[in-house]
């Protein structure tokens, strides 16, 4: 069966782009540039709207939804060719841009004077770039789906742990999407059980919530134009799950983690559901600048950490913090655009081309 062209949900691209910038702000906070924890903003109960850790879990929910949505529309039947086409596109989506960043950082770390973070006040920075890998160690990190080594302090791109989760989740997504089409509610229940017995990574539960929302999406109907009690109730529920981690006593937090694994993941899924339900929010996000930012979000995510490490190393310790911050944002945007334009986008086109060829084979 030839692949169909799915209707693209542009507002979800925009939402992913905003989530990436929340993650970038989180890493700047870890690097010691500023802290929401000492500001009045931290006291606002629904700080979940600019929570970088929540944004990371939102990525997994978002990815589970988008991949399932496209799989349902492009490949309506389970089968070897459809699965092969899906895997080809997924590999070319994740690996080429990652390999490009990995090689560039390796070249810098291997041939240039290695920066250190000994002058930094940030414990987060000092734990990374502990050694300079050789070529064999580079090959191990290039595998990505299996972490060789697993220690983030020894990896060139320490934020690539999320991509390892993406690889694992992508591998089992066809089984999730095609296997639970009739009874989607069973998917998070089964995933929760497998996480509890430690057969699956906990982050796969967040991913499964996105898959479940995608399986129910055709039944949701037209988005509402006026926020009602249902939407207010969902927002309060999202806040409740978020608060179990942020402000509840330790006993309450431990109880929430024991039963919900990642309470913030449930909060992210509910926020995602609100995006699917509220029409005026979709229209607000459906703007060209936000959509473009969302489409380069993968490249933004890849380039911002090594560039931050470079600018916050001892080599630039005497530089004005405002200048470094300006260089960080401008460099992140430029490098992300270059990576997207010359590596990520061609790889996506190649993935579509090869997937179509697989579909057309007799």
Coordinates of C-alpha atoms in Angstrom, one line a residue:
X1 CA 0.0 0.0 0.0
X2 CA 1.4 3.4 -0.9
X3 CA 1.9 5.8 1.9
X4 CA -0.7 8.5 2.3
X5 CA 0.2 12.2 3.1
X6 CA -0.9 13.0 6.6
X7 CA -2.4 16.3 7.6
X8 CA 0.3 18.1 9.5
X9 CA -0.7 19.6 12.9
X10 CA 1.4 22.7 12.7
X11 CA 0.4 23.9 16.2
X12 CA 2.1 20.8 17.7
X13 CA 5.3 21.7 15.8
X14 CA 5.1 25.1 17.5
X15 CA 4.4 23.6 20.9
X16 CA 7.5 21.4 20.6
X17 CA 9.6 24.4 19.7
X18 CA 8.5 26.2 22.8
X19 CA 9.3 23.1 24.9
X20 CA 12.8 23.0 23.5
X21 CA 13.4 26.6 24.6
X22 CA 12.1 25.7 28.1
X23 CA 14.7 23.0 28.1
X24 CA 17.4 25.4 27.0
X25 CA 16.5 27.8 29.8
X26 CA 16.7 24.8 32.2
X27 CA 20.2 24.1 31.1
X28 CA 21.2 27.8 31.4
X29 CA 19.8 27.7 35.0
X30 CA 21.9 24.6 35.7
X31 CA 24.9 26.4 34.3
X32 CA 24.4 29.1 36.9
X33 CA 23.3 32.0 34.8
X34 CA 20.0 32.5 36.6
X35 CA 17.7 30.7 38.9
X36 CA 13.9 30.7 39.0
X37 CA 14.2 29.0 42.4
X38 CA 15.1 32.3 44.0
X39 CA 12.5 34.4 42.2
X40 CA 8.9 35.2 42.8
X41 CA 8.1 33.1 39.8
X42 CA 8.9 30.0 41.7
X43 CA 6.1 30.7 44.1
X44 CA 3.4 30.7 41.5
X45 CA 1.5 27.3 41.8
X46 CA 1.3 26.8 38.0
X47 CA 4.9 27.3 37.2
X48 CA 4.5 24.1 35.3
X49 CA 4.1 26.3 32.2
X50 CA 7.8 27.1 32.2
X51 CA 9.2 24.0 33.8
X52 CA 12.1 22.6 31.8
X53 CA 11.9 19.1 33.4
X54 CA 8.2 19.0 32.5
X55 CA 9.1 20.1 28.9
X56 CA 11.4 17.1 28.5
X57 CA 8.6 14.7 29.5
X58 CA 6.4 16.7 27.1
X59 CA 8.8 15.7 24.3
X60 CA 8.2 12.0 25.0
X61 CA 4.4 12.5 25.0
X62 CA 4.6 14.6 21.9
X63 CA 6.8 12.1 20.1
X64 CA 4.5 9.2 21.0
X65 CA 1.5 11.1 19.6
X66 CA 3.1 12.4 16.4
X67 CA 4.7 9.1 15.4
X68 CA 1.5 7.2 16.0
X69 CA -0.6 9.9 14.2
X70 CA 1.7 9.6 11.2
X71 CA 1.8 5.8 11.3
X72 CA -2.0 5.7 11.3
X73 CA -2.4 8.0 8.4
X74 CA 0.6 7.0 6.3
X75 CA 0.5 3.2 6.8
X76 CA -3.0 2.1 7.7
X77 CA -2.1 -1.6 7.9
X78 CA 0.4 -3.6 9.9
X79 CA 2.9 -5.4 7.8
X80 CA 6.6 -5.9 7.0
X81 CA 6.8 -3.2 4.3
X82 CA 5.0 -0.6 6.4
X83 CA 7.2 -1.4 9.4
X84 CA 10.4 -1.3 7.3
X85 CA 9.4 2.1 5.8
X86 CA 8.7 3.5 9.2
X87 CA 12.0 2.3 10.6
X88 CA 14.0 3.7 7.7
X89 CA 12.4 7.1 8.1
X90 CA 13.0 7.0 11.9
X91 CA 16.7 6.1 11.6
X92 CA 17.3 8.9 9.1
X93 CA 15.3 11.3 11.4
X94 CA 17.5 10.6 14.4
X95 CA 21.0 9.6 13.4
X96 CA 22.4 11.9 10.7
X97 CA 22.0 15.1 12.6
X98 CA 23.2 13.4 15.8
X99 CA 26.3 12.0 14.1
X100 CA 27.1 15.4 12.6
X101 CA 27.1 17.0 16.0
X102 CA 28.9 14.1 17.6
X103 CA 31.7 14.3 15.0
X104 CA 32.1 18.1 15.4
X105 CA 32.3 18.0 19.1
X106 CA 34.7 15.0 18.9
X107 CA 37.0 17.0 16.5
X108 CA 37.0 20.0 18.8
X109 CA 37.6 17.9 22.0
X110 CA 40.3 15.7 20.3
X111 CA 42.3 18.3 18.4
X112 CA 41.8 21.5 20.4
X113 CA 42.8 22.3 24.0
X114 CA 40.1 20.7 26.1
X115 CA 38.1 23.2 28.1
X116 CA 37.6 22.7 31.8
X117 CA 34.9 23.9 34.2
X118 CA 37.1 24.2 37.3
X119 CA 36.4 27.9 37.7
X120 CA 32.6 27.3 37.4
X121 CA 30.3 27.5 40.4
X122 CA 28.0 25.0 38.6
X123 CA 28.2 21.4 39.8
X124 CA 26.2 20.5 36.8
X125 CA 28.9 21.7 34.4
X126 CA 31.8 20.2 36.3
X127 CA 30.4 16.7 35.9
X128 CA 30.7 16.7 32.1
X129 CA 33.5 16.3 29.5
X130 CA 35.6 14.4 32.0
X131 CA 37.8 12.9 29.4
X132 CA 38.6 13.1 25.7
X133 CA 37.4 9.9 23.9
X134 CA 39.4 8.1 21.2
X135 CA 38.0 6.9 17.9
X136 CA 36.8 3.5 19.3
X137 CA 34.9 5.3 22.1
X138 CA 33.4 7.7 19.5
X139 CA 32.1 4.7 17.7
X140 CA 30.5 3.4 20.9
X141 CA 28.7 6.7 21.4
X142 CA 27.6 6.8 17.8
X143 CA 25.5 3.7 18.4
X144 CA 23.1 5.8 20.6
X145 CA 20.4 3.2 20.9
X146 CA 22.8 1.4 23.4
X147 CA 24.7 3.7 25.6
X148 CA 28.5 3.0 25.4
X149 CA 29.4 4.3 27.9
X150 CA 26.3 5.1 29.9
X151 CA 27.9 7.7 32.1
X152 CA 26.8 11.1 30.8
X153 CA 30.1 12.7 32.1
X154 CA 32.0 10.6 29.6
X155 CA 29.8 11.4 26.6
X156 CA 30.4 14.1 24.1
X157 CA 26.6 15.0 23.9
X158 CA 25.4 14.4 27.5
X159 CA 21.8 15.4 26.6
X160 CA 21.6 12.4 24.2
X161 CA 20.1 10.2 26.8
X162 CA 16.7 11.4 25.6
X163 CA 17.6 10.3 22.1
X164 CA 18.4 6.8 23.5
X165 CA 14.8 6.7 24.9
X166 CA 13.6 7.9 21.5
X167 CA 15.4 5.0 19.8
X168 CA 13.9 2.5 22.2
X169 CA 10.4 3.9 22.0
X170 CA 10.6 4.2 18.2
X171 CA 11.6 0.5 18.0
X172 CA 8.4 -0.7 19.8
X173 CA 6.0 2.0 18.6
X174 CA 4.5 -0.1 15.7
X175 CA 3.6 -2.8 18.2
X176 CA 2.0 -0.1 20.4
X177 CA 0.1 1.7 17.6
X178 CA -1.1 -1.4 15.7
X179 CA -1.5 -3.7 18.7
X180 CA -3.8 -1.4 20.8
X181 CA -5.9 0.2 18.1
X182 CA -9.1 -1.4 19.4
X183 CA -8.5 -0.9 23.1
X184 CA -6.0 2.0 23.5
X185 CA -6.6 2.4 27.3
X186 CA -4.9 -1.0 27.8
X187 CA -1.6 0.4 26.5
X188 CA -0.6 2.7 29.4
X189 CA -1.9 0.1 31.9
X190 CA 0.3 -2.6 30.4
X191 CA 3.3 -0.2 30.1
X192 CA 2.8 0.9 33.7
X193 CA 2.9 -2.8 34.8
X194 CA 6.0 -3.5 32.8
X195 CA 7.7 -0.5 34.2
X196 CA 6.8 -1.5 37.7
X197 CA 8.4 -4.9 37.3
X198 CA 11.4 -3.2 35.7
X199 CA 11.0 -4.7 32.2
X200 CA 10.7 -1.3 30.5
X201 CA 12.4 2.0 31.0
X202 CA 10.1 4.4 33.1
X203 CA 10.2 7.0 30.3
X204 CA 8.4 4.6 28.0
X205 CA 5.3 5.2 30.1
X206 CA 5.3 8.9 29.1
X207 CA 5.8 7.9 25.5
X208 CA 2.8 5.4 25.8
X209 CA 0.6 8.3 27.0
X210 CA 1.3 10.1 23.8
X211 CA 0.5 6.9 21.7
X212 CA -2.7 6.5 23.6
X213 CA -3.8 10.1 22.9
X214 CA -3.1 9.5 19.2
X215 CA -5.2 6.4 19.1
X216 CA -8.1 8.3 20.7
X217 CA -7.5 11.4 18.6
X218 CA -9.9 10.4 15.7
X219 CA -12.7 10.1 18.3
X220 CA -12.2 13.5 19.9
X221 CA -14.2 15.6 17.5
X222 CA -13.9 19.3 16.8
X223 CA -11.8 21.4 19.3
X224 CA -13.8 23.6 21.6
X225 CA -13.8 27.4 21.1
X226 CA -14.8 28.2 24.7
X227 CA -13.0 26.8 27.7
X228 CA -15.5 25.0 29.9
X229 CA -15.5 23.0 33.1
X230 CA -13.9 20.0 31.4
X231 CA -10.9 22.0 30.3
X232 CA -10.6 23.8 33.6
X233 CA -10.8 20.5 35.4
X234 CA -8.0 19.1 33.1
X235 CA -5.8 22.0 33.9
X236 CA -6.3 21.6 37.6
X237 CA -5.5 17.9 37.3
X238 CA -2.3 18.7 35.4
X239 CA -1.4 21.1 38.2
X240 CA -2.1 18.5 40.8
X241 CA 0.2 16.0 39.2
X242 CA 2.9 18.7 38.9
X243 CA 2.5 19.8 42.5
X244 CA 3.0 16.2 43.8
X245 CA 6.7 16.5 42.7
X246 CA 7.2 20.3 43.3
X247 CA 5.6 21.0 46.7
X248 CA 4.1 18.0 48.3
X249 CA 5.8 16.5 51.4
X250 CA 8.4 13.8 50.7
X251 CA 5.9 11.1 51.7
X252 CA 3.4 12.4 49.2
X253 CA 6.0 12.7 46.5
X254 CA 7.2 9.1 47.0
X255 CA 3.6 7.9 46.9
X256 CA 3.0 9.7 43.7
X257 CA 6.2 8.4 42.1
X258 CA 5.4 4.9 43.2
X259 CA 2.0 4.9 41.6
X260 CA 2.4 7.3 38.6
X261 CA 6.2 6.7 37.9
X262 CA 6.6 10.2 36.5
X263 CA 3.8 12.5 37.9
X264 CA 5.0 15.3 35.6
X265 CA 4.6 13.0 32.7
X266 CA 0.9 12.7 33.4
X267 CA 0.8 16.5 33.8
X268 CA 2.5 16.8 30.3
X269 CA 0.0 14.4 28.8
X270 CA -2.9 16.4 30.2
X271 CA -1.4 19.6 28.9
X272 CA -1.0 17.9 25.5
X273 CA -4.7 16.8 25.6
X274 CA -5.7 20.4 26.3
X275 CA -3.7 21.4 23.1
X276 CA -5.8 18.9 21.2
X277 CA -9.1 20.2 22.7
X278 CA -8.8 24.0 22.6
X279 CA -9.2 25.6 19.2
X280 CA -8.1 29.2 20.1
X281 CA -4.9 27.8 21.6
X282 CA -4.2 26.0 18.4
X283 CA -4.7 29.1 16.4
X284 CA -2.4 31.1 18.7
X285 CA 0.3 28.5 18.1
X286 CA -0.3 28.3 14.4
X287 CA 2.1 31.1 13.5
X288 CA 4.9 30.9 11.0
X289 CA 7.7 31.9 13.4
X290 CA 6.6 29.4 16.0
X291 CA 6.1 26.7 13.5
X292 CA 9.5 27.3 11.9
X293 CA 11.1 27.2 15.4
X294 CA 9.3 23.9 16.0
X295 CA 10.6 22.4 12.8
X296 CA 14.2 23.1 13.7
X297 CA 13.7 22.1 17.4
X298 CA 15.6 18.8 17.0
X299 CA 18.7 20.7 15.8
X300 CA 18.2 23.3 18.5
X301 CA 18.2 20.5 21.1
X302 CA 21.4 19.0 19.7
X303 CA 23.6 22.0 19.3
X304 CA 22.7 24.1 22.4
X305 CA 24.5 21.9 25.0
X306 CA 28.0 21.7 23.4
X307 CA 27.8 25.4 22.5
X308 CA 26.8 26.2 26.1
X309 CA 29.7 24.1 27.4
X310 CA 32.1 25.9 25.1
X311 CA 31.1 29.4 26.1
X312 CA 30.9 28.5 29.8
X313 CA 34.3 26.8 30.0
X314 CA 37.3 28.3 31.8
X315 CA 38.5 29.8 28.5
X316 CA 35.7 32.4 28.6
X317 CA 35.5 32.8 32.4
X318 CA 36.6 36.4 32.2
X319 CA 34.0 37.4 29.6
X320 CA 31.0 39.5 30.4
X321 CA 28.1 37.3 31.1
X322 CA 25.8 39.4 28.9
X323 CA 28.1 39.0 26.0
X324 CA 28.3 35.2 26.5
X325 CA 24.6 35.0 26.7
X326 CA 24.2 36.9 23.5
X327 CA 26.7 34.7 21.8
X328 CA 24.9 31.6 23.2
X329 CA 21.5 32.5 21.8
X330 CA 22.7 33.8 18.5
X331 CA 25.1 30.9 18.0
X332 CA 22.5 28.3 19.0
X333 CA 20.1 29.7 16.4
X334 CA 22.8 29.9 13.6
X335 CA 24.2 26.4 14.2
X336 CA 20.7 24.9 14.5
X337 CA 19.7 26.5 11.2
X338 CA 22.8 25.2 9.5
X339 CA 22.3 21.7 10.9
X340 CA 18.7 21.6 9.9
X341 CA 19.2 23.0 6.4
X342 CA 22.2 20.9 5.4
X343 CA 21.9 17.7 7.4
X344 CA 18.5 17.2 9.0
X345 CA 16.2 18.3 6.1
X346 CA 18.1 16.3 3.4
X347 CA 18.0 13.2 5.7
X348 CA 14.3 13.6 6.1
X349 CA 13.8 13.9 2.4
X350 CA 15.9 10.8 1.8
X351 CA 13.9 8.9 4.4
X352 CA 10.7 9.8 2.7
X353 CA 12.1 8.7 -0.7
X354 CA 13.4 5.4 0.6
X355 CA 10.2 4.7 2.5
X356 CA 8.1 5.3 -0.7
X357 CA 10.4 2.9 -2.6
X358 CA 9.8 0.2 0.0
X359 CA 6.1 0.8 -0.3
X360 CA 6.1 0.5 -4.1
X361 CA 8.0 -2.8 -4.2
X362 CA 6.0 -5.8 -5.4

